[in-house]
Amino acid sequence: MPTKNESPEPSEERKEAATVHADAGKKAHAHSLRSLGVAATGVIGLFFVFVLGDLLARSGIGWMRDISPNVFWFGIVFLVFYLIAYISHSEFTRHIGGQLASQAALAVFVWFMYTQAALQASVLLNRVYGVDVAAFPGSSQVLTFVQMFLASRPLIYLMILWSLLHFVRYAFGKARATRISMFSSLIMLSGATIGVMALVFIHERLSEPLLLKKTYLIAKELDFNPRVNCGRFDLQGVGVFLGPEQQRVMIDAVPSTASWTESIYATEASLRSVDVPTSFPIYRCSERDEALPTPAPIPTPTS
């Protein structure tokens, strides 16, 4: 029997309750950290792609323009990780079969988007240049990611809608708000913000007329050579060699004036003076000067 100065030992029920409470606190703390990490990943990706990349691409300082492609791709990576984490940590996963099922569905959706985006990138390049997309390996990859961004609009709309519904339920629901629901709402709110910014960027910078001009500029920067040697003759302008034997060259008399990242971020006003040519001359080249003393033009394709 405990004396007056001794406190009674806690019962097993109290010990168990204390353990459960401590475990719940640890889980809530871990969930809070994950939520903050997910939101921070999205904010970093948003800042890199939509703000910092744009500023660096338009900078008048050479080294800043040189690192703008790296900033752009880092931002894309952060946004992809954010999208995966957003799906994994949101309540949306419980409605489509859990975390594993949601990630599998997302992987299938991303694969489908990539295949369709690659097809649309090929269509764009063919509309502008009228030749096989194999001649444009660099711009084809960049335009594929741009088309993936455009193809993700249904997912962006869904993310915004789900985020707003979750936030409204948290803010005005009758159920008692918990720390976990508060940090989950932080992820949801970041999803809505990033989704709205993405839609604004698509509407302002990636409309179809602008996209054709950007395709023209991106391909000219990434795949055209600034100096083309056709036999012993130097052709004026920039050119890209065609076919497996590389004996034909397509020439654009206007040299490249902007980096590909600057072209992606370009606004309608900055591209107003850019005209996409309706055709490009193609020359057949030969190392035997006696066979072709001058470059022989081939009938130009139409766009």
CSV table of C-alpha atoms in Angstrom, one decimal:
chain,number,residue,atom,x,y,z
A,1,MET,CA,0.0,0.0,0.0
A,2,PRO,CA,1.5,3.3,-1.0
A,3,THR,CA,2.5,5.8,1.7
A,4,LYS,CA,1.4,9.4,1.8
A,5,ASN,CA,4.5,10.6,0.0
A,6,GLU,CA,4.4,8.0,-2.7
A,7,SER,CA,2.4,8.4,-5.8
A,8,PRO,CA,0.4,5.4,-7.1
A,9,GLU,CA,1.9,3.7,-10.1
A,10,PRO,CA,0.0,4.4,-13.4
A,11,SER,CA,-2.3,1.7,-14.5
A,12,GLU,CA,-1.8,-0.3,-17.6
A,13,GLU,CA,-4.6,1.5,-19.3
A,14,ARG,CA,-3.0,4.9,-18.6
A,15,LYS,CA,0.3,3.6,-19.9
A,16,GLU,CA,-1.3,2.3,-23.1
A,17,ALA,CA,-3.2,5.6,-23.5
A,18,ALA,CA,0.0,7.6,-23.1
A,19,THR,CA,1.8,5.4,-25.6
A,20,VAL,CA,-1.0,5.8,-28.1
A,21,HIS,CA,-1.0,9.5,-27.6
A,22,ALA,CA,2.8,9.7,-28.1
A,23,ASP,CA,2.6,7.6,-31.2
A,24,ALA,CA,-0.1,9.9,-32.6
A,25,GLY,CA,2.0,12.9,-31.8
A,26,LYS,CA,5.0,11.4,-33.7
A,27,LYS,CA,2.8,10.5,-36.7
A,28,ALA,CA,1.3,14.0,-36.7
A,29,HIS,CA,4.8,15.6,-36.6
A,30,ALA,CA,6.0,13.3,-39.4
A,31,HIS,CA,3.0,14.1,-41.5
A,32,SER,CA,3.5,17.8,-40.9
A,33,LEU,CA,7.1,17.6,-42.0
A,34,ARG,CA,6.1,15.6,-45.2
A,35,SER,CA,3.4,18.1,-45.9
A,36,LEU,CA,5.8,21.0,-45.6
A,37,GLY,CA,8.3,19.2,-47.8
A,38,VAL,CA,5.7,18.5,-50.5
A,39,ALA,CA,4.5,22.1,-50.5
A,40,ALA,CA,8.1,23.4,-50.6
A,41,THR,CA,9.0,21.2,-53.5
A,42,GLY,CA,6.0,22.6,-55.5
A,43,VAL,CA,6.9,26.2,-54.6
A,44,ILE,CA,10.6,25.7,-55.6
A,45,GLY,CA,9.5,24.1,-58.9
A,46,LEU,CA,7.0,26.9,-59.5
A,47,PHE,CA,9.7,29.6,-58.8
A,48,PHE,CA,12.3,27.9,-61.0
A,49,VAL,CA,10.0,27.3,-64.0
A,50,PHE,CA,7.8,30.4,-64.0
A,51,VAL,CA,9.9,33.1,-62.4
A,52,LEU,CA,13.6,32.5,-62.2
A,53,GLY,CA,13.9,30.7,-65.5
A,54,ASP,CA,12.1,33.6,-67.3
A,55,LEU,CA,14.3,36.2,-65.6
A,56,LEU,CA,17.6,34.4,-66.5
A,57,ALA,CA,16.5,33.7,-70.1
A,58,ARG,CA,15.9,37.4,-70.7
A,59,SER,CA,19.0,38.6,-68.8
A,60,GLY,CA,21.5,40.7,-70.5
A,61,ILE,CA,24.3,38.9,-68.7
A,62,GLY,CA,25.8,35.9,-70.6
A,63,TRP,CA,26.4,33.5,-67.8
A,64,MET,CA,22.9,34.0,-66.5
A,65,ARG,CA,21.4,33.1,-69.9
A,66,ASP,CA,23.8,30.1,-70.0
A,67,ILE,CA,22.4,28.6,-66.8
A,68,SER,CA,18.7,29.3,-67.7
A,69,PRO,CA,18.3,25.9,-69.3
A,70,ASN,CA,19.5,24.1,-66.2
A,71,VAL,CA,17.2,26.2,-64.0
A,72,PHE,CA,14.3,25.3,-66.3
A,73,TRP,CA,15.0,21.5,-66.2
A,74,PHE,CA,15.5,21.6,-62.4
A,75,GLY,CA,12.1,23.3,-62.1
A,76,ILE,CA,10.5,20.6,-64.3
A,77,VAL,CA,12.0,17.9,-62.1
A,78,PHE,CA,10.7,19.6,-58.9
A,79,LEU,CA,7.2,19.9,-60.4
A,80,VAL,CA,7.2,16.2,-61.4
A,81,PHE,CA,8.2,15.2,-58.0
A,82,TYR,CA,5.6,17.5,-56.5
A,83,LEU,CA,2.9,16.0,-58.7
A,84,ILE,CA,3.8,12.5,-57.5
A,85,ALA,CA,3.9,13.5,-53.9
A,86,TYR,CA,0.7,15.5,-54.2
A,87,ILE,CA,-1.1,12.4,-55.4
A,88,SER,CA,0.5,10.2,-52.8
A,89,HIS,CA,-0.2,12.4,-49.8
A,90,SER,CA,-3.7,13.7,-50.6
A,91,GLU,CA,-7.0,12.1,-49.6
A,92,PHE,CA,-7.6,11.6,-53.3
A,93,THR,CA,-5.6,8.4,-53.1
A,94,ARG,CA,-8.2,6.7,-50.8
A,95,HIS,CA,-10.8,7.2,-53.5
A,96,ILE,CA,-9.0,5.4,-56.3
A,97,GLY,CA,-7.6,2.4,-54.4
A,98,GLY,CA,-4.8,3.7,-52.2
A,99,GLN,CA,-1.3,5.1,-52.7
A,100,LEU,CA,0.1,2.3,-54.8
A,101,ALA,CA,-2.9,2.3,-57.1
A,102,SER,CA,-2.8,6.1,-57.5
A,103,GLN,CA,0.9,6.1,-58.3
A,104,ALA,CA,0.4,3.3,-60.9
A,105,ALA,CA,-2.5,5.2,-62.5
A,106,LEU,CA,-0.3,8.3,-62.5
A,107,ALA,CA,2.6,6.4,-64.2
A,108,VAL,CA,0.3,5.1,-66.9
A,109,PHE,CA,-1.2,8.6,-67.4
A,110,VAL,CA,2.3,10.1,-67.7
A,111,TRP,CA,3.4,7.4,-70.2
A,112,PHE,CA,0.3,8.1,-72.3
A,113,MET,CA,0.9,11.9,-72.1
A,114,TYR,CA,4.6,11.4,-73.2
A,115,THR,CA,3.6,9.3,-76.3
A,116,GLN,CA,1.0,11.8,-77.3
A,117,ALA,CA,3.2,14.7,-76.6
A,118,ALA,CA,6.0,13.2,-78.8
A,119,LEU,CA,3.5,12.8,-81.6
A,120,GLN,CA,2.3,16.4,-81.3
A,121,ALA,CA,5.9,17.7,-81.2
A,122,SER,CA,6.5,15.8,-84.5
A,123,VAL,CA,3.4,17.4,-86.0
A,124,LEU,CA,4.5,20.8,-85.0
A,125,LEU,CA,8.0,20.4,-86.5
A,126,ASN,CA,6.5,19.0,-89.7
A,127,ARG,CA,4.1,21.9,-90.0
A,128,VAL,CA,6.9,24.4,-89.7
A,129,TYR,CA,9.7,22.7,-91.6
A,130,GLY,CA,8.0,20.0,-93.7
A,131,VAL,CA,10.6,17.4,-93.2
A,132,ASP,CA,11.2,14.3,-91.1
A,133,VAL,CA,11.4,15.0,-87.3
A,134,ALA,CA,14.6,12.9,-87.2
A,135,ALA,CA,16.4,16.0,-88.4
A,136,PHE,CA,15.5,17.8,-85.1
A,137,PRO,CA,16.6,15.6,-82.2
A,138,GLY,CA,17.2,18.5,-79.7
A,139,SER,CA,14.1,20.5,-80.4
A,140,SER,CA,12.0,17.4,-80.6
A,141,GLN,CA,12.8,16.6,-76.9
A,142,VAL,CA,12.1,20.1,-75.7
A,143,LEU,CA,8.8,20.4,-77.6
A,144,THR,CA,7.8,17.0,-76.3
A,145,PHE,CA,8.0,18.3,-72.7
A,146,VAL,CA,6.2,21.5,-73.8
A,147,GLN,CA,3.4,19.3,-75.2
A,148,MET,CA,3.3,17.2,-72.1
A,149,PHE,CA,2.7,20.4,-70.2
A,150,LEU,CA,-0.2,21.3,-72.5
A,151,ALA,CA,-1.6,17.7,-72.3
A,152,SER,CA,-1.6,17.9,-68.5
A,153,ARG,CA,-4.4,20.5,-68.5
A,154,PRO,CA,-7.1,18.0,-67.5
A,155,LEU,CA,-5.0,16.9,-64.6
A,156,ILE,CA,-4.3,20.5,-63.6
A,157,TYR,CA,-8.1,21.3,-63.6
A,158,LEU,CA,-8.7,18.2,-61.5
A,159,MET,CA,-5.9,19.2,-59.1
A,160,ILE,CA,-7.3,22.7,-58.7
A,161,LEU,CA,-10.9,21.5,-58.2
A,162,TRP,CA,-9.9,18.8,-55.6
A,163,SER,CA,-7.6,21.3,-53.8
A,164,LEU,CA,-10.4,23.9,-53.5
A,165,LEU,CA,-13.0,21.3,-52.3
A,166,HIS,CA,-10.6,20.0,-49.7
A,167,PHE,CA,-9.7,23.5,-48.5
A,168,VAL,CA,-13.4,24.5,-48.3
A,169,ARG,CA,-14.2,21.4,-46.3
A,170,TYR,CA,-11.4,22.1,-43.9
A,171,ALA,CA,-12.3,25.8,-43.5
A,172,PHE,CA,-16.0,25.5,-43.2
A,173,GLY,CA,-16.6,21.9,-42.1
A,174,LYS,CA,-18.3,21.0,-38.8
A,175,ALA,CA,-15.7,18.4,-38.0
A,176,ARG,CA,-12.9,19.5,-35.6
A,177,ALA,CA,-9.8,20.6,-37.5
A,178,THR,CA,-6.7,18.6,-36.6
A,179,ARG,CA,-3.1,19.3,-37.1
A,180,ILE,CA,-2.9,16.7,-39.9
A,181,SER,CA,-5.9,18.2,-41.7
A,182,MET,CA,-4.3,21.6,-41.5
A,183,PHE,CA,-1.1,20.5,-43.1
A,184,SER,CA,-3.0,18.5,-45.7
A,185,SER,CA,-4.8,21.6,-46.6
A,186,LEU,CA,-1.5,23.3,-47.0
A,187,ILE,CA,-0.6,20.8,-49.8
A,188,MET,CA,-4.1,21.3,-51.3
A,189,LEU,CA,-3.7,25.0,-51.3
A,190,SER,CA,-0.3,24.8,-52.9
A,191,GLY,CA,-1.8,22.5,-55.6
A,192,ALA,CA,-4.5,25.1,-56.5
A,193,THR,CA,-1.9,27.9,-56.6
A,194,ILE,CA,0.5,26.0,-58.9
A,195,GLY,CA,-2.4,24.8,-61.1
A,196,VAL,CA,-3.7,28.4,-61.6
A,197,MET,CA,-0.1,29.6,-62.4
A,198,ALA,CA,0.3,26.8,-64.9
A,199,LEU,CA,-3.0,27.6,-66.7
A,200,VAL,CA,-2.1,31.3,-66.9
A,201,PHE,CA,1.3,30.4,-68.4
A,202,ILE,CA,-0.3,28.1,-70.9
A,203,HIS,CA,-2.9,30.7,-71.9
A,204,GLU,CA,-0.4,33.6,-72.2
A,205,ARG,CA,2.7,31.9,-73.5
A,206,LEU,CA,1.7,28.7,-75.3
A,207,SER,CA,-1.3,29.5,-77.5
A,208,GLU,CA,-1.2,27.8,-81.0
A,209,PRO,CA,0.0,30.8,-83.0
A,210,LEU,CA,2.8,31.5,-80.5
A,211,LEU,CA,3.7,27.8,-80.4
A,212,LEU,CA,4.4,27.7,-84.1
A,213,LYS,CA,6.7,30.6,-83.8
A,214,LYS,CA,8.4,29.1,-80.8
A,215,THR,CA,8.8,25.8,-82.6
A,216,TYR,CA,10.6,27.6,-85.4
A,217,LEU,CA,12.9,29.5,-83.1
A,218,ILE,CA,13.7,26.5,-80.8
A,219,ALA,CA,14.6,24.2,-83.7
A,220,LYS,CA,16.7,26.9,-85.3
A,221,GLU,CA,18.6,27.3,-82.0
A,222,LEU,CA,19.1,23.7,-81.1
A,223,ASP,CA,19.4,21.8,-84.4
A,224,PHE,CA,20.5,24.2,-87.1
A,225,ASN,CA,24.3,24.7,-87.6
A,226,PRO,CA,25.5,28.3,-87.8
A,227,ARG,CA,28.1,27.4,-90.5
A,228,VAL,CA,27.2,24.9,-93.2
A,229,ASN,CA,29.9,23.5,-95.5
A,230,CYS,CA,28.3,22.2,-98.7
A,231,GLY,CA,31.2,20.7,-100.6
A,232,ARG,CA,33.7,23.6,-100.9
A,233,PHE,CA,30.9,26.2,-100.8
A,234,ASP,CA,29.8,28.0,-97.7
A,235,LEU,CA,26.1,28.7,-97.7
A,236,GLN,CA,24.7,31.8,-96.1
A,237,GLY,CA,22.5,31.4,-93.0
A,238,VAL,CA,22.0,28.4,-90.8
A,239,GLY,CA,21.3,24.9,-91.9
A,240,VAL,CA,20.4,21.3,-90.8
A,241,PHE,CA,21.5,18.2,-92.7
A,242,LEU,CA,18.8,15.8,-93.8
A,243,GLY,CA,18.7,12.1,-94.4
A,244,PRO,CA,20.9,9.2,-93.3
A,245,GLU,CA,23.7,10.2,-95.7
A,246,GLN,CA,23.7,13.8,-94.7
A,247,GLN,CA,24.1,15.0,-98.3
A,248,ARG,CA,21.2,17.4,-98.3
A,249,VAL,CA,21.0,20.5,-96.2
A,250,MET,CA,18.0,22.8,-95.5
A,251,ILE,CA,18.9,26.4,-95.2
A,252,ASP,CA,17.4,29.3,-93.3
A,253,ALA,CA,18.9,32.6,-94.3
A,254,VAL,CA,18.0,34.3,-90.9
A,255,PRO,CA,20.4,33.3,-88.1
A,256,SER,CA,19.2,32.4,-84.6
A,257,THR,CA,18.8,35.4,-82.4
A,258,ALA,CA,17.4,33.9,-79.1
A,259,SER,CA,18.2,30.9,-76.9
A,260,TRP,CA,15.6,28.1,-76.7
A,261,THR,CA,14.7,29.0,-73.1
A,262,GLU,CA,14.2,32.6,-74.1
A,263,SER,CA,11.9,31.4,-76.9
A,264,ILE,CA,9.8,29.3,-74.5
A,265,TYR,CA,9.3,32.3,-72.2
A,266,ALA,CA,8.7,34.7,-75.0
A,267,THR,CA,5.5,36.7,-75.0
A,268,GLU,CA,3.2,37.6,-77.9
A,269,ALA,CA,4.6,41.1,-78.0
A,270,SER,CA,8.2,40.0,-78.2
A,271,LEU,CA,7.4,37.6,-81.0
A,272,ARG,CA,5.3,40.0,-83.0
A,273,SER,CA,8.1,40.7,-85.5
A,274,VAL,CA,8.9,37.0,-86.0
A,275,ASP,CA,7.6,35.5,-89.2
A,276,VAL,CA,7.8,31.8,-89.9
A,277,PRO,CA,8.9,31.2,-93.5
A,278,THR,CA,6.5,29.3,-95.7
A,279,SER,CA,9.3,27.3,-97.3
A,280,PHE,CA,13.0,26.6,-96.8
A,281,PRO,CA,15.5,25.9,-99.7
A,282,ILE,CA,17.1,22.5,-99.6
A,283,TYR,CA,20.5,22.0,-101.3
A,284,ARG,CA,22.2,18.7,-102.4
A,285,CYS,CA,25.8,18.7,-101.5
A,286,SER,CA,28.7,16.5,-102.7
A,287,GLU,CA,32.4,16.2,-101.9
A,288,ARG,CA,33.2,15.8,-105.6
A,289,ASP,CA,33.4,19.4,-106.8
A,290,GLU,CA,33.4,18.3,-110.5
A,291,ALA,CA,30.0,16.6,-110.1
A,292,LEU,CA,28.3,19.6,-108.5
A,293,PRO,CA,30.3,22.8,-109.0
A,294,THR,CA,27.6,24.8,-107.3
A,295,PRO,CA,25.0,23.8,-104.8
A,296,ALA,CA,22.0,22.5,-106.6
A,297,PRO,CA,18.7,23.6,-105.1
A,298,ILE,CA,15.9,21.1,-104.6
A,299,PRO,CA,12.3,22.2,-104.9
A,300,THR,CA,11.4,23.7,-101.5
A,301,PRO,CA,8.8,22.0,-99.4
A,302,THR,CA,5.7,23.8,-98.3
A,303,SER,CA,4.8,24.1,-94.6
